Amino acid sequence: MMILKVSDLAVNYGAIKAVKGVSFEINEGEIVSLIGANGAGKTTILKTISGLLKPVEGTISYFGKDLKHKKASHIVAEGISHVPEGRHIFPGMSVKENLQLGAFLQKDRTQVKELFTEVYSQFPILRQREDQDAATLSGGEQQMLAIGRALMSKPKLLLLDEPSMGLAPIFINKIFEIIKAIKNRGTTVLLIEQNAKKALSIADRGYVLATGEIKMEGTGAQLLASPAVQKAYLGG
């Protein structure tokens, strides 16, 4: 089943056309990756899907519902969670308090407890650090916290923006294993990632963006094998 369909999406930053007529789709249970150079429009697309930016043209359909005019909080309630570039955890608050903020729409205390159990099983280090100030975590632990916080809203679609940025290699590998595990638990993932090789290696399908437009699409394996993608993004 198609979970998200983006059609002819155009987004401007003032006079700058950041996204120009982009169309793509995501099926339930997939990892779909958007790759491209800085400034290609990847983050803009994620922000528009999650309601932080408004398009000038095009449609965003989620399970057949139009998201174009919905507020960001309503989009979260519909089942879309966004893990932004840079993590944006809340300093001065504990790990547990950060996670609780992710569950702000959940009214059932029993369900919140179940969500904590699920997140702690996925990220055991967060259970060990639950009373610690989130700002004192390592970069990799903060990324796990940002993903865990998003999972506390029980999303059907998880938007991940540059989850490996600034992390040590050991944490990069761990983060990609976590993304695969999230998919295996039934959450669909839209992934933006500068590490194109890693992103395409776990993606069911991918799209290549350049200057706000989609230039190529295919399975993760097809794009990994593409000479054009290798030359532009994989150092080949």
Short mmCIF file of C-alpha atoms in Angstrom, two decimals, residues 90-101 112-113 115-121 123-137 141-142 144-145 152:
data_model
loop_
_atom_site.label_atom_id
_atom_site.label_comp_id
_atom_site.label_asym_id
_atom_site.label_seq_id
_atom_site.Cartn_x
_atom_site.Cartn_y
_atom_site.Cartn_z
CA PHE A 90 16.42 19.57 24.81
CA PRO A 91 19.37 20.44 27.08
CA GLY A 92 18.69 20.89 30.77
CA MET A 93 16.13 18.09 30.58
CA SER A 94 16.79 14.43 31.33
CA VAL A 95 16.79 11.68 28.74
CA LYS A 96 13.46 10.47 30.14
CA GLU A 97 11.93 13.94 29.95
CA ASN A 98 13.05 14.28 26.33
CA LEU A 99 11.35 10.98 25.53
CA GLN A 100 8.19 12.03 27.37
CA LEU A 101 7.95 15.08 25.10
CA VAL A 112 3.14 5.50 27.17
CA LYS A 113 4.72 2.90 29.46
CA LEU A 115 6.32 2.96 24.30
CA PHE A 116 9.06 3.54 26.89
CA THR A 117 9.60 -0.22 27.04
CA GLU A 118 9.86 -0.44 23.24
CA VAL A 119 12.27 2.48 22.97
CA TYR A 120 14.45 1.23 25.83
CA SER A 121 14.58 -2.23 24.24
CA PHE A 123 18.20 1.73 22.79
CA PRO A 124 19.36 0.13 26.07
CA ILE A 125 21.86 2.95 26.63
CA LEU A 126 18.96 5.39 27.03
CA ARG A 127 17.55 3.36 29.91
CA GLN A 128 20.96 3.52 31.60
CA ARG A 129 21.07 7.29 31.04
CA GLU A 130 17.40 8.12 31.65
CA ASP A 131 18.07 10.51 34.57
CA GLN A 132 21.08 12.14 32.90
CA ASP A 133 20.95 15.60 31.31
CA ALA A 134 20.47 14.94 27.59
CA ALA A 135 23.12 17.56 26.77
CA THR A 136 25.82 15.43 28.41
CA LEU A 137 25.26 12.46 26.06
CA GLU A 141 23.68 8.80 22.10
CA GLN A 142 21.97 12.10 21.33
CA MET A 144 19.60 7.65 19.47
CA LEU A 145 17.62 9.90 21.82
CA MET A 152 7.44 7.75 21.22
#
